Amino acid sequence: DVKVTQSSRYLVKRTGEKVFLECVQDMDHENMFWYRQDPGLGLRLIYFSYDVKMKEKGDIPEGYSVSREKKERFSLILESASTNQTSMYLCASCSGGSPQFNYGYTFGSGTRLTVV
Amino acid sequence: AQTVTQSQPEMSVQEAETVTLSCTYDTSESDYYLFWYKQPPSRQMILVIRQEAYKQQNATENRFSVNFQKAAKSFSLKISDSQLGDAAMYFCAFIQGAQKLVFGQGTRLTINP
């Protein structure tokens, strides 16, 4: 069974801390994504990556950065956590190229981050 | 930019009855894909159904079917014979070419026994 694994299900951090959210996929997917989910706003794309060491900004990249040193791992970094970054974070992956790309994504189970 | 709108924040239905969730989208492209995802309390997003824009025939997956109206840019999800396990957040999503998935705001579906 294919999997996208997020290292933490729940996380509580203090304001100003540097926070790392880890995501690993075992499907040899080229493309990986980080979304933020908030009530009434749906899922919003933070960053995505089409290849190792490659990254692209999504719709809400401010306050975040990413790292993709290996194909299977995509990390989201909160440089200095703030309370407005309290949210659910979802990682996803998919194969590169059409039509595989258009079969949708495989998602992780999410990390609920609380910044106090 | 593409946008997806789900105008129903919450819906409820009696068990065994039929419910329809609404979704509209905005794009100037003619070739794209639409999806409905389900997110149960476990938080695992599950692909429910997928529709290619170039196909006029509406997609169906067991009790789930869509009403795809390309000219109206509408993509509703119908759940027949609702079951307690259908209770979840439902997200409509859109993708065109090699671009990213764009999601709607979500609809929380409650099933009343």
Coordinates of N, CA and C in Angstrom, one line a residue:
Chain A
D1 N 0.8 -1.2 0.0 CA 0.0 0.0 0.0 C 0.9 1.2 0.0
V2 N 0.6 2.1 -0.9 CA 1.5 3.3 -1.1 C 1.2 4.3 0.1
K3 N 2.3 5.0 0.5 CA 2.2 5.8 1.7 C 2.9 7.1 1.6
V4 N 2.2 8.1 2.2 CA 2.9 9.4 2.5 C 2.8 9.5 4.0
T5 N 4.0 9.6 4.6 CA 4.1 9.6 6.1 C 4.5 10.9 6.6
Q6 N 3.8 11.5 7.5 CA 4.2 12.7 8.2 C 4.6 12.4 9.6
S7 N 5.8 12.9 10.0 CA 6.4 12.4 11.2 C 5.7 12.6 12.5
S8 N 4.9 13.7 12.6 CA 4.2 14.0 13.8 C 2.7 14.2 13.5
R9 N 1.8 13.7 14.4 CA 0.4 13.9 14.2 C 0.0 15.2 14.9
Y10 N 0.5 15.4 16.1 CA 0.3 16.7 16.8 C 1.6 17.2 17.3
L11 N 1.7 18.6 17.3 CA 2.9 19.3 17.6 C 2.6 20.6 18.3
V12 N 3.2 20.9 19.4 CA 3.0 22.1 20.1 C 4.4 22.8 20.2
K13 N 4.5 24.0 19.7 CA 5.7 24.8 19.7 C 5.5 26.2 20.3
R14 N 6.6 26.8 20.7 CA 6.5 28.1 21.3 C 6.8 29.1 20.2
T15 N 6.2 30.3 20.3 CA 6.5 31.4 19.4 C 8.0 31.7 19.3
G16 N 8.4 31.9 18.1 CA 9.8 32.1 17.8 C 10.7 30.9 17.6
E17 N 10.2 29.7 17.9 CA 11.0 28.5 17.6 C 11.1 28.2 16.2
K18 N 12.1 27.5 15.8 CA 12.3 27.0 14.4 C 11.7 25.6 14.4
V19 N 10.7 25.4 13.5 CA 9.9 24.2 13.5 C 10.2 23.4 12.2
F20 N 10.4 22.1 12.3 CA 10.5 21.3 11.1 C 9.4 20.3 11.0
L21 N 8.7 20.2 9.9 CA 7.7 19.2 9.6 C 8.2 18.3 8.5
E22 N 8.2 17.0 8.8 CA 8.8 16.1 7.9 C 7.8 15.3 7.2
C23 N 8.1 15.0 5.9 CA 7.2 14.2 5.1 C 8.0 13.2 4.2
V24 N 7.6 11.9 4.2 CA 8.4 10.9 3.5 C 7.3 10.1 2.7
Q25 N 7.7 9.9 1.4 CA 6.8 9.0 0.5 C 7.6 7.9 0.0
D26 N 6.9 6.7 -0.2 CA 7.6 5.5 -0.6 C 7.2 5.1 -2.0
M27 N 6.7 6.0 -2.8 CA 6.2 5.7 -4.1 C 7.1 6.1 -5.3
D28 N 8.3 6.7 -4.9 CA 9.2 7.2 -5.9 C 8.6 8.3 -6.8
H29 N 7.7 9.1 -6.1 CA 7.1 10.2 -6.8 C 8.0 11.4 -7.0
E30 N 7.9 12.0 -8.1 CA 8.8 13.2 -8.4 C 8.2 14.5 -7.7
N31 N 6.9 14.6 -7.6 CA 6.3 15.8 -7.1 C 5.8 15.7 -5.7
M32 N 6.2 16.7 -4.9 CA 5.7 16.7 -3.5 C 5.2 18.1 -3.1
F33 N 4.3 18.2 -2.2 CA 3.6 19.4 -1.9 C 3.3 19.6 -0.4
W34 N 3.3 20.8 0.0 CA 2.9 21.1 1.4 C 1.7 22.1 1.3
Y35 N 0.6 21.7 2.0 CA -0.6 22.5 2.0 C -0.9 22.8 3.5
R36 N -1.6 23.9 3.7 CA -2.1 24.3 5.0 C -3.6 24.3 4.9
Q37 N -4.2 23.7 5.9 CA -5.7 23.5 6.0 C -6.3 24.3 7.1
D38 N -7.2 25.3 6.8 CA -7.8 26.0 7.9 C -9.3 26.1 7.6
P39 N -10.1 26.0 8.7 CA -11.6 26.0 8.5 C -12.1 27.2 7.7
G40 N -12.9 26.9 6.7 CA -13.5 27.9 5.9 C -12.6 28.4 4.7
L41 N -11.4 27.9 4.7 CA -10.4 28.3 3.7 C -10.0 27.2 2.8
G42 N -10.3 26.0 3.2 CA -9.9 24.8 2.5 C -8.4 24.6 2.6
L43 N -7.8 24.0 1.6 CA -6.4 23.7 1.5 C -5.7 24.8 0.7
R44 N -4.6 25.4 1.2 CA -3.9 26.4 0.5 C -2.4 25.9 0.3
L45 N -1.9 26.0 -0.9 CA -0.5 25.5 -1.2 C 0.5 26.5 -0.6
I46 N 1.5 25.9 0.1 CA 2.6 26.7 0.7 C 3.8 26.6 -0.2
Y47 N 4.3 25.4 -0.5 CA 5.4 25.2 -1.4 C 5.2 23.8 -2.1
F48 N 5.9 23.7 -3.2 CA 5.9 22.4 -3.9 C 7.3 22.2 -4.5
S49 N 7.5 20.9 -4.9 CA 8.8 20.5 -5.5 C 8.6 19.5 -6.6
Y50 N 9.2 19.8 -7.7 CA 9.1 18.8 -8.8 C 10.3 17.9 -9.0
D51 N 11.3 18.2 -8.1 CA 12.5 17.3 -8.2 C 13.4 17.6 -7.0
V52 N 14.4 16.7 -6.9 CA 15.3 16.9 -5.7 C 16.0 18.3 -5.9
K53 N 16.1 19.0 -4.7 CA 16.8 20.3 -4.6 C 16.0 21.4 -5.4
M54 N 14.9 21.1 -5.8 CA 14.1 22.0 -6.6 C 12.9 22.4 -5.7
K55 N 12.5 23.7 -5.7 CA 11.3 24.2 -5.0 C 10.7 25.3 -5.7
E56 N 9.3 25.4 -5.5 CA 8.6 26.5 -6.0 C 7.6 27.0 -5.0
K57 N 7.4 28.3 -4.9 CA 6.5 28.9 -4.0 C 5.1 28.6 -4.5
G58 N 4.2 28.4 -3.5 CA 2.8 28.2 -3.7 C 2.1 29.6 -3.5
D59 N 0.9 29.5 -3.0 CA 0.1 30.7 -2.8 C 0.4 31.5 -1.5
I60 N 0.9 30.8 -0.5 CA 1.1 31.4 0.8 C 2.5 31.0 1.4
P61 N 3.6 31.4 0.7 CA 4.9 30.9 1.2 C 5.5 31.7 2.3
E62 N 4.9 32.9 2.6 CA 5.6 33.8 3.6 C 5.7 33.1 5.0
G63 N 6.9 33.2 5.6 CA 7.1 32.6 6.9 C 7.5 31.1 6.9
Y64 N 7.6 30.6 5.6 CA 7.9 29.2 5.5 C 9.1 29.0 4.5
S65 N 9.8 27.9 4.6 CA 10.8 27.5 3.6 C 10.7 26.0 3.6
V66 N 11.4 25.4 2.6 CA 11.3 23.9 2.4 C 12.7 23.4 2.0
S67 N 12.8 22.1 2.2 CA 14.1 21.4 1.8 C 13.7 20.1 1.2
R68 N 14.4 19.8 0.1 CA 14.2 18.5 -0.5 C 15.6 18.0 -1.0
E69 N 16.3 17.4 -0.1 CA 17.6 16.8 -0.3 C 17.6 15.4 -1.0
K70 N 16.5 14.7 -0.7 CA 16.3 13.4 -1.2 C 15.0 13.3 -1.9
K71 N 14.8 12.4 -2.9 CA 13.6 12.3 -3.6 C 12.4 12.0 -2.7
E72 N 12.6 11.2 -1.7 CA 11.5 10.7 -0.9 C 11.1 11.6 0.2
R73 N 11.9 12.6 0.5 CA 11.7 13.4 1.7 C 11.5 14.9 1.4
F74 N 10.5 15.5 1.9 CA 10.2 16.9 1.7 C 9.9 17.6 3.0
S75 N 10.7 18.5 3.5 CA 10.5 19.1 4.8 C 10.0 20.5 4.7
L76 N 9.1 20.8 5.6 CA 8.6 22.2 5.7 C 9.2 22.8 6.9
I77 N 9.7 24.1 6.8 CA 10.4 24.7 7.9 C 9.7 26.0 8.2
L78 N 9.4 26.2 9.5 CA 8.9 27.5 10.0 C 10.0 28.2 10.6
E79 N 10.6 29.2 10.0 CA 11.8 29.8 10.5 C 11.7 30.4 11.9
S80 N 10.6 31.0 12.2 CA 10.3 31.6 13.5 C 8.8 31.5 13.7
A81 N 8.4 30.4 14.4 CA 7.0 30.1 14.5 C 6.2 31.3 15.1
S82 N 5.0 31.5 14.5 CA 4.1 32.6 15.1 C 2.7 31.9 15.3
T83 N 1.9 32.6 16.2 CA 0.6 32.0 16.5 C -0.3 31.9 15.3
N84 N -0.1 32.8 14.3 CA -1.0 32.7 13.1 C -0.6 31.5 12.2
Q85 N 0.4 30.8 12.6 CA 0.8 29.6 11.8 C 0.2 28.3 12.5
T86 N -0.6 28.5 13.5 CA -1.3 27.4 14.1 C -2.3 26.9 13.1
S87 N -2.2 25.6 12.7 CA -3.0 25.1 11.6 C -2.7 23.6 11.5
M88 N -3.5 23.0 10.5 CA -3.2 21.6 10.1 C -2.4 21.7 8.8
Y89 N -1.3 20.9 8.8 CA -0.4 20.9 7.6 C -0.5 19.5 7.0
L90 N -0.7 19.5 5.7 CA -0.8 18.3 4.9 C 0.2 18.2 3.8
C91 N 0.9 17.1 3.8 CA 1.9 16.8 2.7 C 1.2 15.9 1.7
A92 N 1.6 16.0 0.4 CA 1.1 15.2 -0.6 C 2.1 14.9 -1.7
S93 N 1.9 13.9 -2.5 CA 2.9 13.6 -3.6 C 2.1 13.0 -4.7
C94 N 2.7 13.1 -5.9 CA 2.2 12.5 -7.1 C 3.3 12.2 -8.1
S95 N 3.0 11.4 -9.1 CA 4.0 11.1 -10.2 C 4.1 12.3 -11.1
G96 N 5.2 12.4 -11.7 CA 5.4 13.5 -12.7 C 4.9 13.2 -14.0
G97 N 4.5 14.2 -14.8 CA 4.0 14.0 -16.2 C 2.6 13.6 -16.3
S98 N 2.0 14.0 -17.4 CA 0.6 13.7 -17.7 C 0.6 12.3 -18.3
P99 N -0.4 11.5 -18.1 CA -1.6 11.7 -17.4 C -1.5 11.3 -15.9
Q100 N -0.4 10.7 -15.5 CA -0.3 10.3 -14.1 C -0.6 11.5 -13.1
F101 N -0.1 12.6 -13.5 CA -0.2 13.8 -12.7 C -1.7 14.1 -12.4
N102 N -2.5 13.8 -13.4 CA -3.9 14.2 -13.2 C -4.8 13.1 -12.6
Y103 N -4.1 12.2 -12.0 CA -4.9 11.2 -11.2 C -5.0 11.6 -9.7
G104 N -4.6 12.8 -9.5 CA -4.7 13.4 -8.1 C -3.5 13.0 -7.3
Y105 N -3.5 13.4 -6.1 CA -2.4 13.3 -5.2 C -2.7 12.2 -4.1
T106 N -1.6 11.7 -3.5 CA -1.7 10.9 -2.3 C -1.2 11.7 -1.1
F107 N -2.1 11.7 -0.1 CA -1.9 12.6 1.0 C -1.4 11.9 2.2
G108 N -0.6 12.6 3.1 CA -0.4 12.1 4.4 C -1.5 12.4 5.3
S109 N -1.4 12.0 6.6 CA -2.5 12.2 7.6 C -2.5 13.5 8.3
G110 N -1.6 14.3 8.0 CA -1.6 15.7 8.5 C -0.9 15.8 9.8
T111 N -0.3 17.0 10.1 CA 0.2 17.4 11.4 C -0.5 18.6 11.9
R112 N -1.1 18.4 13.0 CA -1.8 19.6 13.6 C -0.8 20.3 14.5
L113 N -0.4 21.5 14.1 CA 0.6 22.3 14.8 C -0.1 23.4 15.6
T114 N 0.2 23.5 16.8 CA -0.2 24.6 17.7 C 1.0 25.4 18.1
V115 N 0.9 26.7 17.9 CA 2.0 27.6 18.3 C 1.5 28.5 19.5
V116 N 2.2 28.4 20.6 CA 1.7 29.1 21.8 C 2.7 30.2 22.2
Chain B
A1 N -6.3 33.3 -12.6 CA -6.0 32.1 -11.7 C -7.3 31.3 -11.5
Q2 N -7.1 30.0 -11.4 CA -8.2 29.1 -11.2 C -8.7 29.2 -9.8
T3 N -10.0 29.2 -9.6 CA -10.6 29.2 -8.3 C -11.7 28.1 -8.2
V4 N -11.9 27.6 -7.0 CA -12.9 26.6 -6.8 C -13.8 27.1 -5.6
T5 N -15.1 27.0 -5.7 CA -16.0 27.5 -4.7 C -17.0 26.4 -4.3
Q6 N -17.0 26.2 -3.0 CA -18.0 25.3 -2.4 C -18.9 26.2 -1.5
S7 N -20.1 26.4 -1.9 CA -21.0 27.4 -1.2 C -21.7 26.8 0.0
Q8 N -21.6 25.5 0.3 CA -22.2 24.9 1.4 C -21.2 24.5 2.5
P9 N -21.1 25.3 3.5 CA -20.1 24.9 4.5 C -20.5 23.6 5.3
E10 N -21.8 23.4 5.4 CA -22.3 22.2 6.1 C -23.5 21.7 5.4
M11 N -23.6 20.3 5.4 CA -24.8 19.7 4.9 C -25.1 18.5 5.9
S12 N -26.4 18.1 5.9 CA -26.7 16.9 6.7 C -27.8 16.2 5.9
V13 N -27.8 14.9 6.1 CA -28.7 14.0 5.4 C -29.1 12.8 6.3
Q14 N -30.3 12.3 6.1 CA -30.6 11.1 6.9 C -30.0 9.9 6.2
E15 N -29.6 8.9 7.1 CA -29.0 7.7 6.6 C -29.9 7.1 5.5
A16 N -29.3 6.6 4.5 CA -30.0 5.9 3.4 C -30.6 6.9 2.3
E17 N -30.6 8.1 2.6 CA -31.1 9.1 1.6 C -30.0 9.6 0.7
T18 N -30.3 10.5 -0.2 CA -29.4 11.0 -1.2 C -29.1 12.5 -0.9
V19 N -27.8 12.8 -1.1 CA -27.4 14.2 -0.8 C -26.5 14.7 -2.0
T20 N -26.6 16.0 -2.3 CA -25.8 16.5 -3.4 C -25.0 17.7 -2.8
L21 N -23.7 17.6 -3.1 CA -22.7 18.7 -2.6 C -22.4 19.5 -3.9
S22 N -22.4 20.8 -3.7 CA -22.2 21.7 -4.9 C -20.7 22.2 -5.0
C23 N -20.3 22.4 -6.2 CA -19.0 23.0 -6.5 C -19.0 23.7 -7.8
T24 N -18.5 24.9 -7.8 CA -18.3 25.6 -9.0 C -16.8 26.0 -9.1
Y25 N -16.3 26.3 -10.3 CA -14.9 26.6 -10.5 C -14.8 27.6 -11.6
D26 N -13.7 28.2 -11.7 CA -13.5 29.3 -12.7 C -12.1 29.0 -13.4
T27 N -12.2 28.9 -14.7 CA -11.0 28.7 -15.5 C -11.2 29.1 -17.0
S28 N -10.2 29.5 -17.6 CA -10.3 29.9 -19.1 C -9.8 28.7 -19.9
E29 N -9.4 27.6 -19.3 CA -8.8 26.5 -20.1 C -10.0 25.6 -20.4
S30 N -9.7 24.7 -21.4 CA -10.7 23.8 -21.9 C -10.4 22.3 -21.5
D31 N -9.1 22.1 -21.1 CA -8.6 20.7 -20.8 C -8.2 20.8 -19.3
Y32 N -8.9 20.1 -18.5 CA -8.5 20.0 -17.1 C -9.2 18.8 -16.4
Y33 N -8.9 18.7 -15.1 CA -9.4 17.5 -14.4 C -10.1 18.1 -13.1
L34 N -11.1 17.4 -12.6 CA -11.8 17.8 -11.4 C -11.9 16.6 -10.5
F35 N -11.8 16.8 -9.2 CA -11.8 15.7 -8.2 C -12.7 16.1 -7.0
W36 N -13.2 15.0 -6.4 CA -13.8 15.2 -5.1 C -13.0 14.3 -4.1
Y37 N -12.5 14.9 -3.0 CA -11.8 14.2 -2.0 C -12.6 14.2 -0.7
K38 N -12.5 13.1 0.0 CA -13.2 12.9 1.3 C -12.1 13.0 2.4
Q39 N -12.4 13.7 3.5 CA -11.5 13.7 4.6 C -12.3 13.3 5.9
P40 N -12.2 12.1 6.3 CA -12.9 11.6 7.5 C -12.2 12.2 8.8
P41 N -12.7 11.9 9.9 CA -12.0 12.3 11.2 C -10.6 11.8 11.3
S42 N -10.2 10.7 10.7 CA -8.9 10.3 10.7 C -7.9 11.2 10.0
R43 N -8.4 12.2 9.2 CA -7.7 13.2 8.5 C -7.0 12.7 7.2
Q44 N -7.2 11.5 6.9 CA -6.6 10.9 5.7 C -7.4 11.3 4.5
M45 N -6.9 12.1 3.6 CA -7.6 12.5 2.4 C -7.7 11.4 1.4
I46 N -9.0 11.1 1.0 CA -9.2 10.0 0.1 C -9.9 10.5 -1.2
L47 N -9.3 10.0 -2.3 CA -9.9 10.4 -3.6 C -11.2 9.6 -3.8
V48 N -12.3 10.4 -4.0 CA -13.6 9.8 -4.1 C -13.9 9.5 -5.6
I49 N -13.7 10.6 -6.4 CA -14.1 10.5 -7.8 C -13.3 11.5 -8.6
R50 N -13.2 11.2 -9.9 CA -12.4 12.1 -10.8 C -13.1 12.2 -12.1
Q51 N -13.0 13.4 -12.7 CA -13.7 13.7 -14.0 C -12.7 14.4 -14.9
E52 N -12.6 13.9 -16.1 CA -11.8 14.6 -17.1 C -12.8 15.6 -17.9
A53 N -12.3 16.8 -18.1 CA -13.2 17.8 -18.7 C -13.6 17.5 -20.1
Y54 N -12.7 16.7 -20.8 CA -13.0 16.4 -22.2 C -14.1 15.3 -22.4
K55 N -14.4 14.7 -21.3 CA -15.4 13.6 -21.3 C -16.8 14.2 -20.9
Q56 N -17.8 14.0 -21.8 CA -19.1 14.5 -21.5 C -19.8 13.6 -20.5
Q57 N -19.5 12.3 -20.5 CA -20.1 11.4 -19.6 C -19.7 11.6 -18.1
N58 N -20.7 11.7 -17.2 CA -20.5 11.9 -15.8 C -19.8 10.7 -15.2
A59 N -18.8 10.9 -14.4 CA -18.1 9.8 -13.7 C -19.0 9.2 -12.6
T60 N -18.9 7.9 -12.3 CA -19.6 7.3 -11.2 C -18.6 6.3 -10.6
E61 N -18.8 6.2 -9.3 CA -18.0 5.2 -8.5 C -18.9 4.7 -7.4
N62 N -19.6 3.5 -7.7 CA -20.5 2.9 -6.8 C -21.6 3.9 -6.4
R63 N -21.7 4.3 -5.1 CA -22.8 5.2 -4.7 C -22.5 6.7 -5.0
F64 N -21.3 7.0 -5.5 CA -20.9 8.3 -5.7 C -21.0 8.6 -7.2
S65 N -21.6 9.8 -7.6 CA -21.6 10.2 -9.0 C -21.5 11.7 -9.0
V66 N -21.2 12.2 -10.2 CA -21.0 13.6 -10.4 C -22.0 14.1 -11.4
N67 N -22.3 15.4 -11.3 CA -23.1 16.1 -12.4 C -22.1 17.2 -12.9
F68 N -21.5 16.9 -14.0 CA -20.5 17.8 -14.6 C -21.2 18.6 -15.7
Q69 N -21.2 19.9 -15.4 CA -21.8 20.9 -16.4 C -20.7 21.8 -16.8
K70 N -20.0 21.5 -18.0 CA -18.8 22.2 -18.3 C -19.1 23.7 -18.7
A71 N -20.2 23.9 -19.4 CA -20.5 25.3 -19.7 C -20.8 26.2 -18.5
A72 N -21.4 25.6 -17.5 CA -21.8 26.3 -16.3 C -20.6 26.3 -15.3
K73 N -19.6 25.5 -15.6 CA -18.4 25.3 -14.7 C -18.9 24.9 -13.3
S74 N -19.7 23.8 -13.4 CA -20.3 23.2 -12.2 C -19.9 21.8 -12.1
F75 N -19.7 21.3 -10.8 CA -19.2 19.9 -10.7 C -19.7 19.4 -9.3
S76 N -21.0 19.0 -9.3 CA -21.6 18.5 -8.0 C -21.4 17.0 -7.8
L77 N -21.4 16.7 -6.5 CA -21.2 15.3 -6.1 C -22.5 14.8 -5.5
K78 N -23.0 13.7 -6.0 CA -24.2 13.0 -5.4 C -23.8 11.8 -4.7
I79 N -24.3 11.7 -3.5 CA -24.0 10.4 -2.7 C -25.4 9.8 -2.5
S80 N -25.5 8.6 -3.0 CA -26.8 7.8 -2.9 C -26.7 6.9 -1.7
D81 N -27.9 6.6 -1.1 CA -27.9 5.6 0.0 C -26.9 5.9 1.0
S82 N -26.9 7.1 1.5 CA -25.9 7.6 2.5 C -25.7 6.7 3.6
Q83 N -24.5 6.5 4.0 CA -24.1 5.6 5.1 C -23.4 6.4 6.2
L84 N -23.4 5.9 7.4 CA -22.7 6.6 8.5 C -21.3 6.9 8.2
G85 N -20.6 6.0 7.5 CA -19.2 6.1 7.1 C -18.9 7.2 6.1
D86 N -20.0 7.8 5.5 CA -19.8 8.9 4.6 C -19.6 10.2 5.3
A87 N -19.8 10.3 6.6 CA -19.6 11.5 7.3 C -18.2 11.9 7.2
A88 N -18.0 13.2 6.8 CA -16.6 13.6 6.5 C -16.6 15.1 6.0
M89 N -15.4 15.7 5.9 CA -15.3 16.9 5.1 C -15.1 16.4 3.6
Y90 N -15.8 17.1 2.7 CA -15.6 16.9 1.3 C -15.0 18.1 0.6
F91 N -14.0 17.8 -0.2 CA -13.3 18.9 -0.9 C -13.4 18.7 -2.4
C92 N -13.8 19.7 -3.1 CA -13.8 19.7 -4.6 C -12.4 20.3 -4.9
A93 N -11.8 19.8 -6.0 CA -10.5 20.3 -6.4 C -10.3 20.2 -7.9
F94 N -9.4 21.0 -8.4 CA -9.3 21.3 -9.9 C -7.8 21.3 -10.2
I95 N -7.5 20.7 -11.3 CA -6.1 20.7 -11.8 C -6.1 20.9 -13.3
Q96 N -5.1 21.7 -13.8 CA -5.0 21.9 -15.3 C -3.6 21.7 -15.7
G97 N -3.3 20.9 -16.7 CA -1.9 20.7 -17.1 C -1.0 20.2 -16.0
A98 N 0.1 20.8 -15.9 CA 1.1 20.4 -14.9 C 1.0 21.3 -13.7
Q99 N -0.1 21.9 -13.5 CA -0.2 22.9 -12.4 C -0.6 22.2 -11.1
K100 N -0.7 22.9 -10.1 CA -1.0 22.4 -8.8 C -2.5 22.2 -8.6
L101 N -2.9 21.3 -7.7 CA -4.3 21.1 -7.3 C -4.8 22.4 -6.6
V102 N -6.0 22.9 -7.0 CA -6.6 24.0 -6.3 C -7.9 23.5 -5.6
F103 N -8.0 23.8 -4.3 CA -9.1 23.2 -3.6 C -10.2 24.2 -3.2
G104 N -11.4 23.8 -3.1 CA -12.5 24.6 -2.5 C -12.4 24.6 -1.0
Q105 N -13.4 25.3 -0.4 CA -13.3 25.6 1.0 C -13.8 24.4 1.9
G106 N -14.4 23.4 1.2 CA -14.9 22.2 1.9 C -16.3 22.3 2.4
T107 N -16.9 21.1 2.4 CA -18.3 21.0 3.0 C -18.3 19.9 4.0
R108 N -18.7 20.2 5.2 CA -18.8 19.1 6.2 C -20.1 18.4 6.1
L109 N -20.1 17.1 5.9 CA -21.3 16.3 5.7 C -21.6 15.5 7.0
T110 N -22.8 15.7 7.5 CA -23.2 14.9 8.7 C -24.3 13.9 8.2
I111 N -24.2 12.7 8.7 CA -25.2 11.7 8.4 C -26.0 11.4 9.7
N112 N -27.3 11.6 9.6 CA -28.2 11.4 10.8 C -28.7 10.0 10.8
P113 N -28.5 9.2 11.8 CA -29.1 7.8 11.8 C -30.6 7.8 12.0

